[in-house]
Short mmCIF file of C-alpha atoms and ligand atoms in Angstrom, two decimals:
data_model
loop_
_atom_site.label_atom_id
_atom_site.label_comp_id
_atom_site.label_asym_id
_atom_site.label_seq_id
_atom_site.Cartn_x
_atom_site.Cartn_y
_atom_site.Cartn_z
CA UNK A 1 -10.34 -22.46 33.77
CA UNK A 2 -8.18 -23.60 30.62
CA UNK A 3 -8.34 -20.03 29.27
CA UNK A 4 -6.65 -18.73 32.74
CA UNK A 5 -4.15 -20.87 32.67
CA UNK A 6 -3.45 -20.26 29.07
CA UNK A 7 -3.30 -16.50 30.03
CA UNK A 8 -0.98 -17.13 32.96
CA UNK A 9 0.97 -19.84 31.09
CA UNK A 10 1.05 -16.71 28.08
CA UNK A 11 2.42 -14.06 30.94
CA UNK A 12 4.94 -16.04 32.51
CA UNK A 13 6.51 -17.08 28.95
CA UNK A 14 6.92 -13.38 27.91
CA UNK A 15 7.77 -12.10 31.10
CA UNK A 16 11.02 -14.87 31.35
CA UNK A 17 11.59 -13.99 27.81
CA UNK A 18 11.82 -10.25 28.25
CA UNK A 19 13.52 -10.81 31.26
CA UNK A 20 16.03 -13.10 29.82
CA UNK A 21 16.51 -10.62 27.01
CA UNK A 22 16.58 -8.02 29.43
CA UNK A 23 19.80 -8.11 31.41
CA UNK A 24 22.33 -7.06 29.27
CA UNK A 25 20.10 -4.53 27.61
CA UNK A 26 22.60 -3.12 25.47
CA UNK A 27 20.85 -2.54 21.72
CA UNK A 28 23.66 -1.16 19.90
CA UNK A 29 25.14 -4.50 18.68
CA UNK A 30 21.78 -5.89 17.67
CA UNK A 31 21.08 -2.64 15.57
CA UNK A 32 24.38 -2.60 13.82
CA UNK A 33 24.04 -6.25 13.07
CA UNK A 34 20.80 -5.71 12.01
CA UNK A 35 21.63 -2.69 9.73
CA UNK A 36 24.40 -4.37 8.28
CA UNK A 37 22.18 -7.91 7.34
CA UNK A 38 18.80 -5.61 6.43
CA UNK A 39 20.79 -2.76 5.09
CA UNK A 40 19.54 1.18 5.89
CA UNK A 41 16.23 0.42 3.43
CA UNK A 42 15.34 -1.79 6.38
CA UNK A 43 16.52 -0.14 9.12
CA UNK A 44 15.88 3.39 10.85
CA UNK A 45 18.80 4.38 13.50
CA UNK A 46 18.49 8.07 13.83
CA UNK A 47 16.05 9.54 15.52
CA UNK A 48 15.12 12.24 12.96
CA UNK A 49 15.10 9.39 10.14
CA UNK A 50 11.48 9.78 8.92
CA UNK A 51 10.47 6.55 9.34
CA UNK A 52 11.37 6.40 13.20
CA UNK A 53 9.22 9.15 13.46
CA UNK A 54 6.82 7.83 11.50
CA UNK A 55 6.90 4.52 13.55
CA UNK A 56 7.54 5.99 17.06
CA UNK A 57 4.54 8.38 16.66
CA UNK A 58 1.82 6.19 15.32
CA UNK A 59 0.50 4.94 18.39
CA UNK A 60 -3.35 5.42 19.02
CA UNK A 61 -1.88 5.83 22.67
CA UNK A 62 -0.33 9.20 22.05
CA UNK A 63 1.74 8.81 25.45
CA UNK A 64 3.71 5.81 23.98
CA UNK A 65 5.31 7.88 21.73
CA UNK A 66 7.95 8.68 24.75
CA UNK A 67 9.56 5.55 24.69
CA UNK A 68 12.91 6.35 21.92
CA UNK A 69 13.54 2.71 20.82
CA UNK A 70 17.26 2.35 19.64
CA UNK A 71 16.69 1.46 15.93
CA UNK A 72 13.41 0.85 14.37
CA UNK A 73 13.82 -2.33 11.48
CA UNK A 74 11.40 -2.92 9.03
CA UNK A 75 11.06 -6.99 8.29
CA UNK A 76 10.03 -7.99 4.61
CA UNK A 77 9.06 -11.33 5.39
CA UNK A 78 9.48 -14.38 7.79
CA UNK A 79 12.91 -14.70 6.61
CA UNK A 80 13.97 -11.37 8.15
CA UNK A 81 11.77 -11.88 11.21
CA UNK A 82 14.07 -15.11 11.88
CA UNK A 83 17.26 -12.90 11.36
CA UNK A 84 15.66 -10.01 13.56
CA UNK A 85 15.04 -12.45 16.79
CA UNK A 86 17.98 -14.29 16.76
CA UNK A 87 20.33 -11.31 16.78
CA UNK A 88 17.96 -9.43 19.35
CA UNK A 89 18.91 -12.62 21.45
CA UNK A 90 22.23 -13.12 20.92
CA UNK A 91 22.87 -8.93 21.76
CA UNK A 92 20.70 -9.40 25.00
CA UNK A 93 18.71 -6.12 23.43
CA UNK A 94 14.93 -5.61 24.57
CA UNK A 95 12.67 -5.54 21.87
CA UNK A 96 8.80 -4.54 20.90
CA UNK A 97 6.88 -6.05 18.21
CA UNK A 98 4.67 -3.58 16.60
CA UNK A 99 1.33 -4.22 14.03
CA UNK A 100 -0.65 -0.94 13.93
CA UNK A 101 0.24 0.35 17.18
CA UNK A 102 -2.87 0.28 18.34
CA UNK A 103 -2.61 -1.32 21.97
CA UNK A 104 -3.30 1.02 24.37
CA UNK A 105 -0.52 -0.53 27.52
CA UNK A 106 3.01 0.48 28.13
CA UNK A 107 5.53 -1.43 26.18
CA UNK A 108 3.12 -4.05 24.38
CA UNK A 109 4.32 -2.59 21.02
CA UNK A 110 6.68 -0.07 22.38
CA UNK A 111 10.26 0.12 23.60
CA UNK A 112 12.81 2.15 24.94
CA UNK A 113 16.07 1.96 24.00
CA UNK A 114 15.62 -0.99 22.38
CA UNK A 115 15.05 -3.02 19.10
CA UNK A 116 11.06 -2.14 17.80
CA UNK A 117 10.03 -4.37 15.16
CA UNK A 118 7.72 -2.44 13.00
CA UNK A 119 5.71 -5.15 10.62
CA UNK A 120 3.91 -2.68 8.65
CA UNK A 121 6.08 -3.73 5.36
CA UNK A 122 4.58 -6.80 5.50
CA UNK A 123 1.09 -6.38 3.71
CA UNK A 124 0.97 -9.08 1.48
CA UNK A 125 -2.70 -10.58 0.90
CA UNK A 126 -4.11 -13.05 -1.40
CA UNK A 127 -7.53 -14.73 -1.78
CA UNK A 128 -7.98 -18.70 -2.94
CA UNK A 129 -11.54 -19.07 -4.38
CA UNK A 130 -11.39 -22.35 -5.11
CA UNK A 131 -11.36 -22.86 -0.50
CA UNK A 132 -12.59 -19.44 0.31
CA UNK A 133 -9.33 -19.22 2.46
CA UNK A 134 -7.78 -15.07 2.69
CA UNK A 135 -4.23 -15.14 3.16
CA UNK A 136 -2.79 -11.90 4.52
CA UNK A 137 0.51 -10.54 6.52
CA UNK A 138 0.61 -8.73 9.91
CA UNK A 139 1.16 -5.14 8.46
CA UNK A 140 -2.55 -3.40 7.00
CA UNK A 141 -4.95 -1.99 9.00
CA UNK A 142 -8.53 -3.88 8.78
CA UNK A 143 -9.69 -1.01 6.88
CA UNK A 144 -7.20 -2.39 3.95
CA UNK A 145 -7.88 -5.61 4.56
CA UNK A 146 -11.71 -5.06 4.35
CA UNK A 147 -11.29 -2.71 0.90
CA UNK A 148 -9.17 -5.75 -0.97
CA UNK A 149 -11.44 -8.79 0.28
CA UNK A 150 -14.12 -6.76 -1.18
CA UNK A 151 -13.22 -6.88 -4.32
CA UNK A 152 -13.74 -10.51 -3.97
CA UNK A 153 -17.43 -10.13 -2.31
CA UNK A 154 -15.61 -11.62 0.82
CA UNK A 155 -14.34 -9.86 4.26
CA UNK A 156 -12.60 -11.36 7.07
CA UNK A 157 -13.51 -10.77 10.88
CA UNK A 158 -12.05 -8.55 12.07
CA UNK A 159 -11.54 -5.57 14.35
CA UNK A 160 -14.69 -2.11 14.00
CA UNK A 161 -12.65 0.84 13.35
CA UNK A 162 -10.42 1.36 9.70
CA UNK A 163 -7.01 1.87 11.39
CA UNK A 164 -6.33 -1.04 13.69
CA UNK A 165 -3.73 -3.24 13.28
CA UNK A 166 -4.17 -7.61 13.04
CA UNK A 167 -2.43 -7.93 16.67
CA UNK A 168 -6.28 -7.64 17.28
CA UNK A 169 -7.21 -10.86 16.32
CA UNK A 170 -4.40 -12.66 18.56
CA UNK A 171 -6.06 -10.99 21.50
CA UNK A 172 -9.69 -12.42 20.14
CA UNK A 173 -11.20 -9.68 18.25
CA UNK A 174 -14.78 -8.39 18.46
CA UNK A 175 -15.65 -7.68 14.95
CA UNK A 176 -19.55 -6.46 13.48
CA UNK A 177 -19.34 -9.97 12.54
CA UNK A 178 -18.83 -11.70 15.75
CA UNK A 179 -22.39 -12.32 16.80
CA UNK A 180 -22.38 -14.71 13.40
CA UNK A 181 -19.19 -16.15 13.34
CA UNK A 182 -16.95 -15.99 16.43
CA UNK A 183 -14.26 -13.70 17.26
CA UNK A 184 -11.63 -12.97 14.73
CA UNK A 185 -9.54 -15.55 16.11
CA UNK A 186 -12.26 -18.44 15.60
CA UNK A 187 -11.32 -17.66 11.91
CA UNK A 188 -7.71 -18.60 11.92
CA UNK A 189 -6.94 -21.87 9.70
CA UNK A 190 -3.03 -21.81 9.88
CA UNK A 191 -0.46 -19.06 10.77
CA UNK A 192 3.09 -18.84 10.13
CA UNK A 193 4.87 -18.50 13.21
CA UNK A 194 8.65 -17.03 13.58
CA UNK A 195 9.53 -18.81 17.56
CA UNK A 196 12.14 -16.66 19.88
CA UNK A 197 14.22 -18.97 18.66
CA UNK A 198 14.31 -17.83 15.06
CA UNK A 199 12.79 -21.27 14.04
CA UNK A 200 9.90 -20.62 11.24
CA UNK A 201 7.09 -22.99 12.05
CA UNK A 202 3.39 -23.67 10.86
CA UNK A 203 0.69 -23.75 13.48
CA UNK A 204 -2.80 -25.14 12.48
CA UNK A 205 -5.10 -27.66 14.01
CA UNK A 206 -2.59 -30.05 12.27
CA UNK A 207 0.83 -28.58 12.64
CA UNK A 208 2.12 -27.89 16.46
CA UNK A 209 -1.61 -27.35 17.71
CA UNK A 210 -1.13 -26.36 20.85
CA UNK A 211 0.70 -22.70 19.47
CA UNK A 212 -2.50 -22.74 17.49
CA UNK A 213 -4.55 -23.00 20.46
CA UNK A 214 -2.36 -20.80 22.45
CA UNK A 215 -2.45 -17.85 19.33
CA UNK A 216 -5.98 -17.85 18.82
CA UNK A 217 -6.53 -15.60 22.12
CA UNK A 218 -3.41 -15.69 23.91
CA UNK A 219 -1.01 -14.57 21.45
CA UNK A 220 0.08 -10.86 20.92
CA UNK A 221 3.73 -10.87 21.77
CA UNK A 222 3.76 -14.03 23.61
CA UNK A 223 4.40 -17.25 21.61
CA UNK A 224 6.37 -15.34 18.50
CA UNK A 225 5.99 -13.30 15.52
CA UNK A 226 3.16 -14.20 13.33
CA UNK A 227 4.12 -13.75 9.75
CA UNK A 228 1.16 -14.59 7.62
CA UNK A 229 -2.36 -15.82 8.65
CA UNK A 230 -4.58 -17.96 6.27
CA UNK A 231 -7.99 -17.60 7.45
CA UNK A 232 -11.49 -18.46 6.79
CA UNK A 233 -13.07 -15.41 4.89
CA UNK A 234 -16.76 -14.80 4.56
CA UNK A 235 -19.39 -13.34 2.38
CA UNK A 236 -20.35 -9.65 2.35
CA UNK A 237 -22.87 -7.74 0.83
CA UNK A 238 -24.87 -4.64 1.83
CA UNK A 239 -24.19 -3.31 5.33
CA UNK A 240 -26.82 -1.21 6.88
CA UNK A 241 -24.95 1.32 10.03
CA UNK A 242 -25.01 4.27 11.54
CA UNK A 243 -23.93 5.88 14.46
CA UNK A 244 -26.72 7.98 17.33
CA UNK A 245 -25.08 10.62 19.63
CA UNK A 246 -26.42 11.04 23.42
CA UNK A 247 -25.41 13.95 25.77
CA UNK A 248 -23.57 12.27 28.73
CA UNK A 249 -26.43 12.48 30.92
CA UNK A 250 -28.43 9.93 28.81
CA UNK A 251 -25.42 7.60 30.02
CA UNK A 252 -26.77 5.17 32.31
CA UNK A 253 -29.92 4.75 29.83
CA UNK A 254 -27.70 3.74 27.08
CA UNK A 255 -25.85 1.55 28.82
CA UNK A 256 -28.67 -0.30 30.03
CA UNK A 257 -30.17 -0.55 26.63
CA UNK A 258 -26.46 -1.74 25.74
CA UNK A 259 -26.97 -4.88 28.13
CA UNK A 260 -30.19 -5.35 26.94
CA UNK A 261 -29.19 -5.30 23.64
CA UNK A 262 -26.51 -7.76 24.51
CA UNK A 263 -28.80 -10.28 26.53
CA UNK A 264 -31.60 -10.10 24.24
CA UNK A 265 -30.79 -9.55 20.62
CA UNK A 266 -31.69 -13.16 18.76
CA UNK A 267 -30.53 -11.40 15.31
CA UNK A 268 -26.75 -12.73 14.56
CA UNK A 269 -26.81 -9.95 11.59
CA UNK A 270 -26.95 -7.31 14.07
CA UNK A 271 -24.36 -5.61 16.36
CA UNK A 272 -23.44 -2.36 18.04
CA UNK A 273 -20.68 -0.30 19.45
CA UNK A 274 -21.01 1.89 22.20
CA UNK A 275 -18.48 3.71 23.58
CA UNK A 276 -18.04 7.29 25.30
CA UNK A 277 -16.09 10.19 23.42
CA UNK A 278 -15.08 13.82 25.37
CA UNK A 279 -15.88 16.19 23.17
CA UNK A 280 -12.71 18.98 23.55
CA UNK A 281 -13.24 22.64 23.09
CA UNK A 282 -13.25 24.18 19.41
C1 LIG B 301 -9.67 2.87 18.34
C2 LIG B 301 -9.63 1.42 18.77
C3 LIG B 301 -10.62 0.56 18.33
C4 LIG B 301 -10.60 -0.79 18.71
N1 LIG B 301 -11.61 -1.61 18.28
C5 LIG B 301 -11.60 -2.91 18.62
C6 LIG B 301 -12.61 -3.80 18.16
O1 LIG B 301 -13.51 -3.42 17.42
N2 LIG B 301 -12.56 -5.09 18.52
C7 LIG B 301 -11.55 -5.55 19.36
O2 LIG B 301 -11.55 -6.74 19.66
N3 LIG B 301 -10.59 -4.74 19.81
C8 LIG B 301 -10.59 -3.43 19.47
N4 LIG B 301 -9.60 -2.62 19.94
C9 LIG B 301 -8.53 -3.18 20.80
C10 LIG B 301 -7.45 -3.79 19.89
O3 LIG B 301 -7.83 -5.07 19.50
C11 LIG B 301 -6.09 -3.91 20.62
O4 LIG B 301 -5.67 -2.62 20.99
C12 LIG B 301 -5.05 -4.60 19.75
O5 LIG B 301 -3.94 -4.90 20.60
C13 LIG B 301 -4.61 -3.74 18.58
O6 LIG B 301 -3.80 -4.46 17.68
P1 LIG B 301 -2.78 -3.63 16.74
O7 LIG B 301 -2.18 -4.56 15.77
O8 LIG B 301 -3.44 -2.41 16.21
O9 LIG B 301 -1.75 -3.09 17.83
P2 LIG B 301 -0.25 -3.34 18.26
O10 LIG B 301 -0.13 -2.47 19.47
O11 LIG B 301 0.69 -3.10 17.14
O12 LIG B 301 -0.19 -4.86 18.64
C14 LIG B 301 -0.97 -5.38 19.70
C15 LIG B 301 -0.21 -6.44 20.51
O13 LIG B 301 -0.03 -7.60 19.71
C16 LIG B 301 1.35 -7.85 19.49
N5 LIG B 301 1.44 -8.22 18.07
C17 LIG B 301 0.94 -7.53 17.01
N6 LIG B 301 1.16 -8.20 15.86
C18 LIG B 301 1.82 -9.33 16.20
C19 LIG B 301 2.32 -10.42 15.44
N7 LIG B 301 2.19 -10.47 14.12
N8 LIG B 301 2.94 -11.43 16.11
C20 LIG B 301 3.07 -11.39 17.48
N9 LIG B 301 2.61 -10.39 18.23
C21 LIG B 301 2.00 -9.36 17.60
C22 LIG B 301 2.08 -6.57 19.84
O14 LIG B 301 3.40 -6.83 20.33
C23 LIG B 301 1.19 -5.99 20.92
O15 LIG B 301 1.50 -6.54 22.20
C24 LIG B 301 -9.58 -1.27 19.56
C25 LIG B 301 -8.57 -0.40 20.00
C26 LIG B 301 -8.58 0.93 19.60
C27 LIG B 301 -7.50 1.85 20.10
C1 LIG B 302 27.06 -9.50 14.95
O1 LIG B 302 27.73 -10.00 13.82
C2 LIG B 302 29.04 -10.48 14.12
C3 LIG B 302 29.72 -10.83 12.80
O2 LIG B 302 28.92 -11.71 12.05
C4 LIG B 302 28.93 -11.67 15.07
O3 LIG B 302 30.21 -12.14 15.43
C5 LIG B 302 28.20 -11.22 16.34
O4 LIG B 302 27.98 -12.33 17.19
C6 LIG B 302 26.87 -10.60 15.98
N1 LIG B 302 26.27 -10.04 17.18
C7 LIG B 302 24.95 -10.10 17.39
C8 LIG B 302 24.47 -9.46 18.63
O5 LIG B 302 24.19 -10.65 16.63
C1 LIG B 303 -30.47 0.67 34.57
O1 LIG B 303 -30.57 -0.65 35.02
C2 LIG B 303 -30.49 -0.78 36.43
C3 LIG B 303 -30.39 -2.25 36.76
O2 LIG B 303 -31.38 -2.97 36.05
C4 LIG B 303 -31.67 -0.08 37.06
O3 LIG B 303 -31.60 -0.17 38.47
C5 LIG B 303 -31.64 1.38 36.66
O4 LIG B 303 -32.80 2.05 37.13
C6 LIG B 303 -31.59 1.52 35.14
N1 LIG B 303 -31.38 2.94 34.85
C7 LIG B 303 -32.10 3.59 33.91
C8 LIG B 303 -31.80 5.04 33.77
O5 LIG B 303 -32.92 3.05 33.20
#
């Protein structure tokens, strides 16, 4: 029941804010501002600038790539993120917020003709070994994130395939790992939060805990920009995995032994993936 509300409670805030944002829906201001204050390293206008390309193709969606938004900008940190919202509010400009594109839906991380907010400059990651906490920005994949905690022995939870993005984890996350500790969200100890507003907050069980409660499920694109997450990493060594290929007509026997697996597995070191692939012509 709490978790509905939350989810309507998370709809209805966006929805009012994009709406709110949405009736002047003129861009151009909040791109010149914003190209003036982040200068061109920051910012991508034209439409054959390689990084708008870069950004506007790179969905795993390959029908978002329609939407043209009207500048692409490229934050460094929270700092910029604060800049970036408050002059997308004071123009009235729509806007998208945008991880590793990965979100399948119209307009979660896309726009048209408006501001897109492209995080993947922010990759900053650290590791504290004296509290086990991993520290990391919105902008790698999991795959990077995975490759540089490894180096410590640790991982974080995460999302199963190399290139998606840490708007995952908002959403929940399913990770390999989830069966022994949670969904990716469970792990979150304190996230840096950039409000519509511009305001830079700190939400942990601590500081403003009912964002933290509302961001550890509920919070792609709906309470504000998270800027860095310190979460609880874990211990990794050898991983044993591999992947078994059926003929579609095998389907409805691998999806029951999917539930059963599901129902009855009492192992929290094992998992599995299934999922269905069309095989195109050579
Ligand atoms: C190939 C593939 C494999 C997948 N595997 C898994 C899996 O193993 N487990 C699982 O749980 N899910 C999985 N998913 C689903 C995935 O979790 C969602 O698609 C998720 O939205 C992707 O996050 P992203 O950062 O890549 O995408 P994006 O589209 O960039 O972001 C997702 C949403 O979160 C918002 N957002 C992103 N970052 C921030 C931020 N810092 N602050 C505020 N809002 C933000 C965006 O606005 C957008 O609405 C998979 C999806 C694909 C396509
Ligand atoms: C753009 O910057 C100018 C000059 O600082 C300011 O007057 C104006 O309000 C800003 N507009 C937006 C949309 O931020
Ligand atoms: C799958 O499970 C359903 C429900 O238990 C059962 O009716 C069906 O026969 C099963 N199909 C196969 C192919 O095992």
């Amino acid at each position: 029941m709490l978790s509905v509300r939350l989810l309507v409670s998370a709809l209805t805030m966006s929805s009012l804010v994009l709406g709110l944002l949405g009736l002047l829906e003129d861009p151009s201001a909040a791109c010149q501002n914003l190209t003036a204050y982040l200068g061109i390293s920051q910012t991508a206008v034209s439409q054959l600038d390689l990084r708008y390309i870069s950004s506007r193709n790179s969905y795993w969606n390959t029908k978002l790539n329609a939407y043209a938004p009207a500048c692409v900008v490229y934050p460094e940190n929270a700092q910029d993120v604060s800049f970036i919202l408050k002059t997308i509010k004071a123009s009235g400009s729509r806007f998208a917020i945008k991880a590793a594109g990965h979100n399948t839906n119209d307009l979660f991380s896309s726009v048209d003709n408006g501001v897109l907010i492209d995080l993947t400059h922010m990759t900053g990651k650290s590791y504290d070994a004296s509290t086990t906490l991993a520290t990391y920005e919105p902008g790698s994949s999991w795959g990077d994130l995975y490759e540089y905690y490894l180096t410590y022995g640790r991982t974080v939870v995460g999302g199963r395939i190399h290139d998606v993005g840490t708007g995952l984890a908002l959403g929940g996350g399913m990770s390999y790992l989830s069966p022994q500790y949670g969904m990716a969200c469970d792990g979150f100890r304190e996230l840096e939060v950039v409000l519509p507003n511009g305001d830079i907050v700190t939400a942990s069980s601590t500081q403003n805990p009912d964002l933290f409660f509302g961001l550890r499920g509920g919070g792609g694109n709906a309470f504000g920009v998270v800027t860095k997450y310190t979460v609880q990493s874990r211990p990794i060594g050898t991983l044993y995995a591999g992947n078994l290929l059926y003929v579609f007509d095998q389907h409805e026997r691998i999806l029951n032994a999917t539930r059963d697996f599901i129902l009855y597995n009492a192992d929290p070191k094992a998992a599995v993936l299934m999922n269905y692939n069309v095989l195109t012509d050579a």
